[in-house]
mmCIF file of N, CA and C in Angstrom:
data_model
loop_
_atom_site.group_PDB
_atom_site.id
_atom_site.type_symbol
_atom_site.label_atom_id
_atom_site.label_comp_id
_atom_site.label_asym_id
_atom_site.label_seq_id
_atom_site.Cartn_x
_atom_site.Cartn_y
_atom_site.Cartn_z
ATOM 1 N N MET A 291 0.827 -1.117 -0.028
ATOM 2 C CA MET A 291 0.003 0.008 0.027
ATOM 3 C C MET A 291 0.846 1.291 0.024
ATOM 4 N N THR A 292 0.670 2.155 -0.868
ATOM 5 C CA THR A 292 1.383 3.313 -0.930
ATOM 6 C C THR A 292 0.746 4.492 -0.247
ATOM 7 N N ALA A 293 1.427 5.558 -0.010
ATOM 8 C CA ALA A 293 0.912 6.684 0.707
ATOM 9 C C ALA A 293 -0.351 7.265 0.012
ATOM 10 N N ASP A 294 -0.460 7.148 -1.315
ATOM 11 C CA ASP A 294 -1.626 7.735 -1.911
ATOM 12 C C ASP A 294 -2.840 6.784 -1.937
ATOM 13 N N THR A 295 -2.610 5.562 -1.476
ATOM 14 C CA THR A 295 -3.722 4.610 -1.427
ATOM 15 C C THR A 295 -4.167 4.438 0.011
ATOM 16 N N VAL A 296 -3.505 5.026 0.928
ATOM 17 C CA VAL A 296 -3.988 4.979 2.370
ATOM 18 C C VAL A 296 -5.130 5.910 2.552
ATOM 19 N N PRO A 297 -6.292 5.401 3.054
ATOM 20 C CA PRO A 297 -7.387 6.297 3.211
ATOM 21 C C PRO A 297 -7.115 7.337 4.265
ATOM 22 N N PRO A 298 -7.760 8.481 4.223
ATOM 23 C CA PRO A 298 -7.445 9.427 5.304
ATOM 24 C C PRO A 298 -7.953 8.999 6.707
ATOM 25 N N ARG A 299 -7.335 9.485 7.756
ATOM 26 C CA ARG A 299 -7.777 9.064 9.030
ATOM 27 C C ARG A 299 -9.173 9.499 9.323
ATOM 28 N N PRO A 300 -9.978 8.640 9.874
ATOM 29 C CA PRO A 300 -11.368 8.998 10.211
ATOM 30 C C PRO A 300 -11.317 10.055 11.327
ATOM 31 N N PRO A 301 -12.313 10.916 11.386
ATOM 32 C CA PRO A 301 -12.384 11.932 12.454
ATOM 33 C C PRO A 301 -12.399 11.206 13.866
ATOM 34 N N ILE A 302 -11.800 11.971 14.853
ATOM 35 C CA ILE A 302 -11.806 11.517 16.183
ATOM 36 C C ILE A 302 -12.745 12.337 16.957
ATOM 37 N N VAL A 303 -13.756 11.687 17.689
ATOM 38 C CA VAL A 303 -14.591 12.463 18.600
ATOM 39 C C VAL A 303 -14.397 11.974 19.953
ATOM 40 N N VAL A 304 -14.535 12.927 20.922
ATOM 41 C CA VAL A 304 -14.417 12.568 22.346
ATOM 42 C C VAL A 304 -15.745 12.798 22.946
ATOM 43 N N LEU A 305 -16.194 11.887 23.751
ATOM 44 C CA LEU A 305 -17.459 12.042 24.486
ATOM 45 C C LEU A 305 -17.273 12.592 25.799
ATOM 46 N N CYS A 306 -17.973 13.579 26.202
ATOM 47 C CA CYS A 306 -17.897 14.202 27.501
ATOM 48 C C CYS A 306 -19.281 14.276 28.080
ATOM 49 N N GLY A 307 -19.340 14.287 29.394
ATOM 50 C CA GLY A 307 -20.615 14.394 30.164
ATOM 51 C C GLY A 307 -20.508 13.642 31.435
ATOM 52 N N SER A 308 -21.616 13.552 32.152
ATOM 53 C CA SER A 308 -21.635 12.903 33.450
ATOM 54 C C SER A 308 -21.754 11.401 33.262
ATOM 55 N N THR A 309 -20.898 10.637 33.993
ATOM 56 C CA THR A 309 -20.898 9.180 33.801
ATOM 57 C C THR A 309 -22.161 8.626 34.519
ATOM 58 N N ARG A 310 -22.944 9.443 35.167
ATOM 59 C CA ARG A 310 -24.328 8.915 35.692
ATOM 60 C C ARG A 310 -25.108 8.451 34.516
ATOM 61 N N PHE A 311 -24.733 8.886 33.316
ATOM 62 C CA PHE A 311 -25.532 8.480 32.072
ATOM 63 C C PHE A 311 -24.732 7.460 31.372
ATOM 64 N N TRP A 312 -24.102 6.534 31.976
ATOM 65 C CA TRP A 312 -23.234 5.547 31.413
ATOM 66 C C TRP A 312 -23.833 4.852 30.182
ATOM 67 N N ASP A 313 -25.099 4.512 30.277
ATOM 68 C CA ASP A 313 -25.737 3.795 29.201
ATOM 69 C C ASP A 313 -25.831 4.736 27.947
ATOM 70 N N ALA A 314 -26.065 6.055 28.220
ATOM 71 C CA ALA A 314 -26.066 7.016 27.056
ATOM 72 C C ALA A 314 -24.749 7.140 26.414
ATOM 73 N N PHE A 315 -23.663 6.978 27.180
ATOM 74 C CA PHE A 315 -22.275 6.963 26.607
ATOM 75 C C PHE A 315 -22.091 5.809 25.676
ATOM 76 N N ILE A 316 -22.604 4.621 26.118
ATOM 77 C CA ILE A 316 -22.403 3.482 25.345
ATOM 78 C C ILE A 316 -23.159 3.591 23.997
ATOM 79 N N GLU A 317 -24.411 4.167 24.094
ATOM 80 C CA GLU A 317 -25.215 4.369 22.912
ATOM 81 C C GLU A 317 -24.527 5.400 21.983
ATOM 82 N N ALA A 318 -24.064 6.488 22.617
ATOM 83 C CA ALA A 318 -23.405 7.492 21.728
ATOM 84 C C ALA A 318 -22.111 6.958 21.052
ATOM 85 N N ALA A 319 -21.372 6.187 21.733
ATOM 86 C CA ALA A 319 -20.205 5.541 21.223
ATOM 87 C C ALA A 319 -20.610 4.620 20.029
ATOM 88 N N LEU A 320 -21.655 3.917 20.178
ATOM 89 C CA LEU A 320 -22.131 2.986 19.087
ATOM 90 C C LEU A 320 -22.413 3.812 17.880
ATOM 91 N N TYR A 321 -23.250 4.811 18.003
ATOM 92 C CA TYR A 321 -23.682 5.638 16.911
ATOM 93 C C TYR A 321 -22.498 6.362 16.175
ATOM 94 N N GLU A 322 -21.565 6.898 16.994
ATOM 95 C CA GLU A 322 -20.396 7.586 16.523
ATOM 96 C C GLU A 322 -19.496 6.616 15.716
ATOM 97 N N THR A 323 -19.355 5.384 16.261
ATOM 98 C CA THR A 323 -18.509 4.382 15.618
ATOM 99 C C THR A 323 -19.088 4.010 14.244
ATOM 100 N N VAL A 324 -20.366 3.673 14.274
ATOM 101 C CA VAL A 324 -21.086 3.305 13.031
ATOM 102 C C VAL A 324 -20.996 4.483 11.929
ATOM 103 N N ALA A 325 -20.911 5.744 12.461
ATOM 104 C CA ALA A 325 -20.832 6.858 11.519
ATOM 105 C C ALA A 325 -19.356 6.953 11.000
ATOM 106 N N GLY A 326 -18.505 6.067 11.449
ATOM 107 C CA GLY A 326 -17.144 6.115 10.962
ATOM 108 C C GLY A 326 -16.127 6.925 11.756
ATOM 109 N N ARG A 327 -16.411 7.276 12.950
ATOM 110 C CA ARG A 327 -15.571 8.094 13.742
ATOM 111 C C ARG A 327 -14.775 7.194 14.796
ATOM 112 N N ILE A 328 -13.601 7.621 15.146
ATOM 113 C CA ILE A 328 -12.889 7.053 16.181
ATOM 114 C C ILE A 328 -13.327 7.726 17.503
ATOM 115 N N VAL A 329 -13.791 6.840 18.426
ATOM 116 C CA VAL A 329 -14.358 7.424 19.614
ATOM 117 C C VAL A 329 -13.423 7.319 20.854
ATOM 118 N N LEU A 330 -13.290 8.472 21.520
ATOM 119 C CA LEU A 330 -12.581 8.503 22.820
ATOM 120 C C LEU A 330 -13.600 8.781 23.868
ATOM 121 N N ALA A 331 -13.528 8.133 25.002
ATOM 122 C CA ALA A 331 -14.644 8.222 25.962
ATOM 123 C C ALA A 331 -14.039 7.964 27.379
ATOM 124 N N PRO A 332 -14.724 8.297 28.448
ATOM 125 C CA PRO A 332 -14.270 7.911 29.707
ATOM 126 C C PRO A 332 -14.007 6.404 29.793
ATOM 127 N N GLY A 333 -12.965 5.953 30.373
ATOM 128 C CA GLY A 333 -12.631 4.636 30.432
ATOM 129 C C GLY A 333 -13.210 3.825 31.659
ATOM 130 N N CYS A 334 -13.748 4.525 32.575
ATOM 131 C CA CYS A 334 -14.365 3.893 33.765
ATOM 132 C C CYS A 334 -15.380 4.823 34.318
ATOM 133 N N ASN A 335 -16.229 4.259 35.124
ATOM 134 C CA ASN A 335 -17.327 4.887 35.815
ATOM 135 C C ASN A 335 -17.105 4.839 37.329
ATOM 136 N N LEU A 336 -16.693 5.983 37.929
ATOM 137 C CA LEU A 336 -16.430 5.987 39.314
ATOM 138 C C LEU A 336 -17.694 5.883 40.144
ATOM 139 N N LYS A 337 -18.885 6.026 39.398
ATOM 140 C CA LYS A 337 -20.122 5.917 40.148
ATOM 141 C C LYS A 337 -20.600 4.508 40.308
ATOM 142 N N THR A 338 -19.872 3.529 39.734
ATOM 143 C CA THR A 338 -20.148 2.166 39.850
ATOM 144 C C THR A 338 -19.120 1.563 40.759
ATOM 145 N N PRO A 339 -19.493 0.813 41.780
ATOM 146 C CA PRO A 339 -18.482 0.245 42.775
ATOM 147 C C PRO A 339 -17.488 -0.659 42.099
ATOM 148 N N HIS A 340 -16.157 -0.435 42.471
ATOM 149 C CA HIS A 340 -15.135 -1.323 41.995
ATOM 150 C C HIS A 340 -13.953 -1.253 42.905
ATOM 151 N N PRO A 341 -13.234 -2.351 43.105
ATOM 152 C CA PRO A 341 -12.148 -2.390 44.068
ATOM 153 C C PRO A 341 -11.011 -1.319 43.844
ATOM 154 N N LEU A 342 -10.895 -0.818 42.549
ATOM 155 C CA LEU A 342 -9.855 0.119 42.280
ATOM 156 C C LEU A 342 -10.213 1.438 42.907
ATOM 157 N N TRP A 343 -11.429 1.811 43.221
ATOM 158 C CA TRP A 343 -11.726 3.060 43.761
ATOM 159 C C TRP A 343 -12.695 2.869 44.962
ATOM 160 N N ASP A 344 -12.572 1.744 45.667
ATOM 161 C CA ASP A 344 -13.457 1.604 46.854
ATOM 162 C C ASP A 344 -13.022 2.403 48.059
ATOM 163 N N ASP A 345 -11.729 2.855 48.106
ATOM 164 C CA ASP A 345 -11.314 3.724 49.227
ATOM 165 C C ASP A 345 -11.536 5.223 48.778
ATOM 166 N N PRO A 346 -12.256 5.916 49.568
ATOM 167 C CA PRO A 346 -12.567 7.290 49.201
ATOM 168 C C PRO A 346 -11.372 8.182 48.855
ATOM 169 N N ALA A 347 -10.291 8.031 49.614
ATOM 170 C CA ALA A 347 -9.133 8.868 49.294
ATOM 171 C C ALA A 347 -8.488 8.391 47.956
ATOM 172 N N ARG A 348 -8.459 7.162 47.735
ATOM 173 C CA ARG A 348 -7.990 6.657 46.418
ATOM 174 C C ARG A 348 -8.871 7.135 45.329
ATOM 175 N N ALA A 349 -10.178 7.125 45.517
ATOM 176 C CA ALA A 349 -11.132 7.486 44.498
ATOM 177 C C ALA A 349 -10.959 8.933 44.273
ATOM 178 N N ASP A 350 -10.764 9.832 45.285
ATOM 179 C CA ASP A 350 -10.475 11.324 44.995
ATOM 180 C C ASP A 350 -9.271 11.516 44.135
ATOM 181 N N ARG A 351 -8.129 10.758 44.414
ATOM 182 C CA ARG A 351 -6.910 10.902 43.647
ATOM 183 C C ARG A 351 -7.137 10.458 42.255
ATOM 184 N N LEU A 352 -7.866 9.305 42.057
ATOM 185 C CA LEU A 352 -8.100 8.762 40.781
ATOM 186 C C LEU A 352 -9.010 9.740 39.964
ATOM 187 N N LYS A 353 -9.928 10.396 40.566
ATOM 188 C CA LYS A 353 -10.828 11.354 39.798
ATOM 189 C C LYS A 353 -9.971 12.415 39.223
ATOM 190 N N ARG A 354 -9.088 12.960 40.043
ATOM 191 C CA ARG A 354 -8.183 14.065 39.522
ATOM 192 C C ARG A 354 -7.336 13.525 38.264
ATOM 193 N N VAL A 355 -6.869 12.298 38.425
ATOM 194 C CA VAL A 355 -5.984 11.803 37.294
ATOM 195 C C VAL A 355 -6.916 11.583 36.049
ATOM 196 N N LEU A 356 -8.080 11.028 36.256
ATOM 197 C CA LEU A 356 -8.982 10.794 35.122
ATOM 198 C C LEU A 356 -9.485 12.085 34.509
ATOM 199 N N ASP A 357 -9.746 13.148 35.315
ATOM 200 C CA ASP A 357 -10.145 14.403 34.765
ATOM 201 C C ASP A 357 -9.043 14.973 33.829
ATOM 202 N N ASP A 358 -7.827 14.914 34.276
ATOM 203 C CA ASP A 358 -6.698 15.367 33.465
ATOM 204 C C ASP A 358 -6.624 14.505 32.204
ATOM 205 N N LEU A 359 -6.672 13.285 32.334
ATOM 206 C CA LEU A 359 -6.552 12.304 31.117
ATOM 207 C C LEU A 359 -7.660 12.678 30.182
ATOM 208 N N HIS A 360 -8.819 12.997 30.686
ATOM 209 C CA HIS A 360 -9.937 13.338 29.731
ATOM 210 C C HIS A 360 -9.644 14.625 28.958
ATOM 211 N N LEU A 361 -8.955 15.582 29.605
ATOM 212 C CA LEU A 361 -8.553 16.773 28.903
ATOM 213 C C LEU A 361 -7.554 16.447 27.777
ATOM 214 N N ARG A 362 -6.744 15.481 28.066
ATOM 215 C CA ARG A 362 -5.739 15.024 26.969
ATOM 216 C C ARG A 362 -6.494 14.372 25.809
ATOM 217 N N LYS A 363 -7.598 13.680 26.149
ATOM 218 C CA LYS A 363 -8.433 13.104 25.011
ATOM 219 C C LYS A 363 -9.080 14.228 24.209
ATOM 220 N N ILE A 364 -9.461 15.349 24.866
ATOM 221 C CA ILE A 364 -9.996 16.499 24.155
ATOM 222 C C ILE A 364 -8.913 17.062 23.236
ATOM 223 N N ASP A 365 -7.685 17.117 23.716
ATOM 224 C CA ASP A 365 -6.555 17.553 22.860
ATOM 225 C C ASP A 365 -6.504 16.715 21.604
ATOM 226 N N LEU A 366 -6.680 15.460 21.661
ATOM 227 C CA LEU A 366 -6.490 14.504 20.549
ATOM 228 C C LEU A 366 -7.638 14.600 19.542
ATOM 229 N N ALA A 367 -8.855 14.989 20.046
ATOM 230 C CA ALA A 367 -10.013 14.895 19.268
ATOM 231 C C ALA A 367 -10.238 15.962 18.207
ATOM 232 N N ASP A 368 -10.973 15.688 17.180
ATOM 233 C CA ASP A 368 -11.281 16.635 16.132
ATOM 234 C C ASP A 368 -12.525 17.426 16.551
ATOM 235 N N ASP A 369 -13.406 16.855 17.291
ATOM 236 C CA ASP A 369 -14.597 17.485 17.786
ATOM 237 C C ASP A 369 -15.049 16.737 19.054
ATOM 238 N N VAL A 370 -16.026 17.382 19.776
ATOM 239 C CA VAL A 370 -16.437 16.925 21.079
ATOM 240 C C VAL A 370 -17.961 16.729 21.071
ATOM 241 N N LEU A 371 -18.371 15.548 21.557
ATOM 242 C CA LEU A 371 -19.860 15.312 21.732
ATOM 243 C C LEU A 371 -20.167 15.350 23.176
ATOM 244 N N ILE A 372 -21.001 16.169 23.583
ATOM 245 C CA ILE A 372 -21.489 16.230 24.972
ATOM 246 C C ILE A 372 -22.714 15.261 25.130
ATOM 247 N N VAL A 373 -22.566 14.259 26.000
ATOM 248 C CA VAL A 373 -23.618 13.314 26.236
ATOM 249 C C VAL A 373 -24.368 13.981 27.418
ATOM 250 N N ASN A 374 -25.576 14.449 27.097
ATOM 251 C CA ASN A 374 -26.340 15.238 28.089
ATOM 252 C C ASN A 374 -27.836 14.949 28.126
ATOM 253 N N PRO A 375 -28.198 13.730 28.418
ATOM 254 C CA PRO A 375 -29.709 13.458 28.528
ATOM 255 C C PRO A 375 -30.452 14.466 29.373
ATOM 256 N N GLY A 376 -31.610 14.870 28.831
ATOM 257 C CA GLY A 376 -32.361 15.822 29.562
ATOM 258 C C GLY A 376 -31.687 17.269 29.622
ATOM 259 N N GLY A 377 -30.684 17.458 28.873
ATOM 260 C CA GLY A 377 -29.982 18.720 28.856
ATOM 261 C C GLY A 377 -29.014 18.940 30.059
ATOM 262 N N TYR A 378 -28.797 17.909 30.851
ATOM 263 C CA TYR A 378 -27.919 18.042 32.069
ATOM 264 C C TYR A 378 -26.482 18.202 31.659
ATOM 265 N N ILE A 379 -25.869 19.300 32.266
ATOM 266 C CA ILE A 379 -24.446 19.546 32.158
ATOM 267 C C ILE A 379 -24.004 19.926 33.521
ATOM 268 N N GLY A 380 -23.136 19.048 34.088
ATOM 269 C CA GLY A 380 -22.544 19.356 35.427
ATOM 270 C C GLY A 380 -21.262 20.191 35.446
ATOM 271 N N GLU A 381 -20.742 20.348 36.542
ATOM 272 C CA GLU A 381 -19.561 21.204 36.727
ATOM 273 C C GLU A 381 -18.336 20.688 35.842
ATOM 274 N N SER A 382 -18.051 19.314 35.950
ATOM 275 C CA SER A 382 -16.925 18.819 35.263
ATOM 276 C C SER A 382 -17.168 18.966 33.776
ATOM 277 N N THR A 383 -18.330 18.725 33.322
ATOM 278 C CA THR A 383 -18.573 18.847 31.875
ATOM 279 C C THR A 383 -18.461 20.346 31.465
ATOM 280 N N ARG A 384 -18.911 21.247 32.220
ATOM 281 C CA ARG A 384 -18.740 22.681 31.918
ATOM 282 C C ARG A 384 -17.304 23.023 31.729
ATOM 283 N N ARG A 385 -16.461 22.438 32.640
ATOM 284 C CA ARG A 385 -15.068 22.701 32.581
ATOM 285 C C ARG A 385 -14.459 22.045 31.245
ATOM 286 N N GLU A 386 -14.898 20.884 30.880
ATOM 287 C CA GLU A 386 -14.411 20.226 29.646
ATOM 288 C C GLU A 386 -15.003 21.091 28.385
ATOM 289 N N ILE A 387 -16.148 21.613 28.435
ATOM 290 C CA ILE A 387 -16.598 22.426 27.348
ATOM 291 C C ILE A 387 -15.835 23.686 27.238
ATOM 292 N N ALA A 388 -15.493 24.329 28.302
ATOM 293 C CA ALA A 388 -14.682 25.547 28.299
ATOM 294 C C ALA A 388 -13.293 25.233 27.731
ATOM 295 N N TYR A 389 -12.734 24.106 28.130
ATOM 296 C CA TYR A 389 -11.417 23.670 27.647
ATOM 297 C C TYR A 389 -11.514 23.496 26.106
ATOM 298 N N ALA A 390 -12.465 22.785 25.672
ATOM 299 C CA ALA A 390 -12.601 22.414 24.229
ATOM 300 C C ALA A 390 -12.772 23.742 23.438
ATOM 301 N N ARG A 391 -13.618 24.646 23.925
ATOM 302 C CA ARG A 391 -13.875 25.964 23.323
ATOM 303 C C ARG A 391 -12.479 26.700 23.218
ATOM 304 N N SER A 392 -11.668 26.644 24.256
ATOM 305 C CA SER A 392 -10.395 27.303 24.262
ATOM 306 C C SER A 392 -9.442 26.839 23.216
ATOM 307 N N LEU A 393 -9.667 25.592 22.775
ATOM 308 C CA LEU A 393 -8.874 24.992 21.722
ATOM 309 C C LEU A 393 -9.508 25.102 20.377
ATOM 310 N N GLY A 394 -10.765 25.749 20.344
ATOM 311 C CA GLY A 394 -11.457 25.851 19.068
ATOM 312 C C GLY A 394 -12.069 24.624 18.570
ATOM 313 N N LYS A 395 -12.289 23.645 19.413
ATOM 314 C CA LYS A 395 -12.919 22.364 18.975
ATOM 315 C C LYS A 395 -14.361 22.499 18.763
ATOM 316 N N PRO A 396 -14.956 21.973 17.666
ATOM 317 C CA PRO A 396 -16.379 21.998 17.420
ATOM 318 C C PRO A 396 -17.078 21.131 18.567
ATOM 319 N N ILE A 397 -18.231 21.615 19.059
ATOM 320 C CA ILE A 397 -18.941 20.932 20.074
ATOM 321 C C ILE A 397 -20.319 20.626 19.593
ATOM 322 N N ARG A 398 -20.757 19.357 19.905
ATOM 323 C CA ARG A 398 -22.085 18.817 19.537
ATOM 324 C C ARG A 398 -22.675 18.320 20.854
ATOM 325 N N TYR A 399 -24.035 18.229 20.849
ATOM 326 C CA TYR A 399 -24.756 17.728 22.013
ATOM 327 C C TYR A 399 -25.675 16.618 21.620
ATOM 328 N N THR A 400 -25.856 15.594 22.498
ATOM 329 C CA THR A 400 -26.806 14.583 22.259
ATOM 330 C C THR A 400 -28.249 15.039 22.483
ATOM 331 N N HIS A 401 -28.438 16.121 23.274
ATOM 332 C CA HIS A 401 -29.719 16.631 23.591
ATOM 333 C C HIS A 401 -29.580 18.196 23.558
ATOM 334 N N PRO A 402 -30.622 18.911 23.440
ATOM 335 C CA PRO A 402 -30.516 20.401 23.461
ATOM 336 C C PRO A 402 -29.831 20.822 24.713
ATOM 337 N N ALA A 403 -28.900 21.789 24.476
ATOM 338 C CA ALA A 403 -28.076 22.246 25.698
ATOM 339 C C ALA A 403 -28.633 23.486 26.143
ATOM 340 N N PRO A 404 -28.545 23.703 27.518
ATOM 341 C CA PRO A 404 -29.012 25.019 28.130
ATOM 342 C C PRO A 404 -28.108 26.092 27.633
ATOM 343 N N ASP A 405 -28.671 27.309 27.574
ATOM 344 C CA ASP A 405 -27.962 28.402 26.935
ATOM 345 C C ASP A 405 -26.608 28.671 27.761
ATOM 346 N N HIS A 406 -26.456 28.299 28.992
ATOM 347 C CA HIS A 406 -25.259 28.646 29.680
ATOM 348 C C HIS A 406 -24.146 27.591 29.500
ATOM 349 N N ALA A 407 -24.378 26.527 28.757
ATOM 350 C CA ALA A 407 -23.354 25.515 28.619
ATOM 351 C C ALA A 407 -22.229 25.881 27.632
#
């Protein structure tokens, strides 16, 4: 395969939003993948019990690490999809939206977004 026969890289989308809507993330990832996009998303849900974050202090440290990791995913993405059932956008998601905007990333929403998002 030569350089001129390699297809262009598919667009990369990062999913942002509250992991309380984990099922909505799975659904959004499915639709984005079928649409031909590379999907970056949260890799774990701290709202679901797991031995890796069963200690509150460890969970707090892990949340900070995961929040920073998610910003790096935004860096890599071509656009951002906010998973926001019912229009919900929490504090962490607002921060991610502000960060994506500062980078000039296009932002889409799964549901109508409130004006302040």
